[in-house]
Short mmCIF file of C-alpha atoms in Angstrom, two decimals:
data_model
loop_
_atom_site.label_atom_id
_atom_site.label_comp_id
_atom_site.label_asym_id
_atom_site.label_seq_id
_atom_site.Cartn_x
_atom_site.Cartn_y
_atom_site.Cartn_z
CA MET O 320 1.44 31.73 10.73
CA ARG O 321 2.82 28.15 10.87
CA ALA O 322 -0.69 26.73 10.39
CA LEU O 323 -1.19 28.94 7.33
CA THR O 324 2.13 27.78 5.89
CA LEU O 325 1.18 24.12 6.42
CA LEU O 326 -2.22 24.73 4.86
CA LEU O 327 -0.64 26.35 1.80
CA LEU O 328 1.91 23.56 1.43
CA GLY O 329 -0.86 20.98 1.59
CA ALA O 330 -2.90 22.85 -1.01
CA LEU O 331 0.13 22.89 -3.32
CA GLY O 332 0.62 19.16 -2.94
CA PHE O 333 3.62 19.28 -0.64
CA GLY O 334 3.81 17.31 2.57
CA ALA O 335 1.35 14.61 1.54
CA ASN O 336 0.35 12.42 4.43
CA ALA O 337 1.54 8.85 4.55
CA GLY O 338 -1.27 6.47 3.87
CA GLU O 339 -3.00 8.48 1.17
CA ILE O 340 -4.41 6.26 -1.57
CA ASP O 341 -2.69 6.64 -4.94
CA GLN O 342 -4.10 3.94 -7.18
CA ALA O 343 -2.54 5.35 -10.36
CA ALA O 344 0.94 5.29 -8.82
CA ALA O 345 0.32 1.78 -7.50
CA LEU O 346 -0.70 0.44 -10.92
CA LYS O 347 2.34 2.06 -12.50
CA LEU O 348 4.64 0.60 -9.85
CA LEU O 349 3.11 -2.85 -10.33
CA GLN O 350 4.40 -2.85 -13.90
CA GLN O 351 7.93 -3.12 -12.49
CA PRO O 352 8.92 -6.77 -11.94
CA ALA O 353 10.65 -6.12 -8.60
CA THR O 354 7.54 -4.63 -6.97
CA VAL O 355 6.14 -6.52 -3.97
CA LEU O 356 2.34 -6.61 -3.71
CA ILE O 357 0.98 -7.04 -0.19
CA ASP O 358 -2.63 -7.73 0.74
CA VAL O 359 -3.22 -6.78 4.38
CA ARG O 360 -6.74 -8.21 4.59
CA THR O 361 -7.79 -11.15 6.73
CA ALA O 362 -7.42 -14.76 5.58
CA ASP O 363 -11.18 -14.95 4.93
CA GLU O 364 -11.14 -11.80 2.79
CA PHE O 365 -8.09 -13.05 0.89
CA ALA O 366 -9.79 -16.41 0.24
CA GLU O 367 -12.71 -14.61 -1.41
CA GLY O 368 -10.35 -13.13 -4.01
CA ALA O 369 -6.98 -11.46 -4.25
CA LEU O 370 -4.83 -9.74 -6.83
CA PRO O 371 -2.47 -12.00 -8.80
CA GLY O 372 0.91 -12.26 -7.11
CA ALA O 373 -0.24 -10.72 -3.84
CA VAL O 374 1.25 -11.93 -0.58
CA ARG O 375 -1.06 -11.77 2.44
CA ILE O 376 0.45 -10.23 5.55
CA GLU O 377 -1.84 -8.52 8.01
CA THR O 378 -0.64 -5.14 9.21
CA PRO O 379 0.25 -6.27 12.78
CA ASP O 380 2.54 -8.93 11.26
CA LEU O 381 4.36 -6.71 8.75
CA ALA O 382 7.34 -5.82 10.92
CA ARG O 383 8.01 -9.48 11.59
CA HIS O 384 7.72 -10.71 7.97
CA ILE O 385 8.66 -7.88 5.61
CA GLY O 386 12.43 -8.41 5.88
CA ALA O 387 12.19 -11.85 4.28
CA LEU O 388 9.97 -10.56 1.49
CA ALA O 389 11.73 -7.27 0.81
CA PRO O 390 15.19 -7.11 2.41
CA ALA O 391 16.16 -3.90 0.57
CA LYS O 392 14.55 -0.78 2.00
CA ASP O 393 14.20 0.71 -1.50
CA THR O 394 12.12 -2.23 -2.78
CA PRO O 395 8.94 -0.91 -4.37
CA ILE O 396 5.97 -2.09 -2.30
CA VAL O 397 2.25 -1.74 -3.02
CA VAL O 398 -0.26 -2.44 -0.24
CA TYR O 399 -4.02 -2.85 -0.44
CA CYS O 400 -6.94 -3.93 1.73
CA ARG O 401 -10.73 -3.79 1.69
CA SER O 402 -11.23 -0.03 1.94
CA GLY O 403 -7.83 1.65 2.17
CA ARG O 404 -7.73 2.12 5.94
CA ARG O 405 -5.62 -0.95 6.82
CA SER O 406 -3.36 -0.38 3.83
CA SER O 407 -2.84 3.17 5.06
CA ALA O 408 -1.75 1.83 8.44
CA ALA O 409 0.46 -0.72 6.66
CA GLN O 410 2.11 2.03 4.65
CA ASP O 411 2.82 3.93 7.86
CA VAL O 412 4.35 0.80 9.44
CA LEU O 413 6.55 0.10 6.42
CA GLU O 414 7.72 3.69 6.15
CA GLY O 415 8.44 3.65 9.88
CA LEU O 416 10.66 0.62 9.25
CA GLY O 417 12.58 2.62 6.65
CA TYR O 418 10.95 1.46 3.41
CA SER O 419 11.08 4.39 1.02
CA ARG O 420 8.93 3.27 -1.93
CA VAL O 421 5.59 2.26 -0.44
CA VAL O 422 2.30 3.07 -2.15
CA ASN O 423 -1.18 2.59 -0.71
CA ALA O 424 -3.32 1.23 -3.56
CA GLY O 425 -6.51 1.36 -1.52
CA ALA O 426 -9.39 -1.07 -1.92
CA TYR O 427 -9.26 -4.50 -3.51
CA GLU O 428 -12.65 -3.98 -5.16
CA THR O 429 -11.45 -0.91 -7.06
CA LEU O 430 -8.15 -2.53 -8.04
CA ALA O 431 -9.49 -5.90 -9.21
CA PRO O 432 -10.94 -4.61 -12.52
CA ALA O 433 -7.47 -3.41 -13.58
CA PHE O 434 -6.31 -7.04 -13.37
CA SER O 435 -9.23 -8.63 -15.21
CA PRO O 436 -8.56 -10.01 -18.70
CA ASP O 437 -11.40 -7.96 -20.28
#
C-alpha cells in the first residue's frame, strides 16, 4: 500500500527527487540578480566555455566553498555541468547543507543557447 501511495504521489508531481533537471525554473531564477550560478565541471571543461557569471566549484569542493559565495541558506542557486549528473549530485550536497533554493539546470550545452545574443 505504501508503494502505491508513493507511486501515486510521484505521478501527481509530489515528492520530486532532488537533482531532477528543471531548466525552465533555472532560467527564471537566473533573472533574479541575487542568484548564484555554479558550474561544477572540471577546469578543462570550464575553459572550453561557460555561462556568463558562472563560478566554477567542483561538487567535492562545494561544502568547503559555498559559505563564502552564498552565506544565506535561502540564496537562490543554479547548478549545471556537462550532462546533469554532477549538477544533480551538487544539488543534493547543497540541499544537505541546508540550502533551500537550489535548481539543477542540467547540461551546459543545452543552456548555452539561452545566453547567446542571437
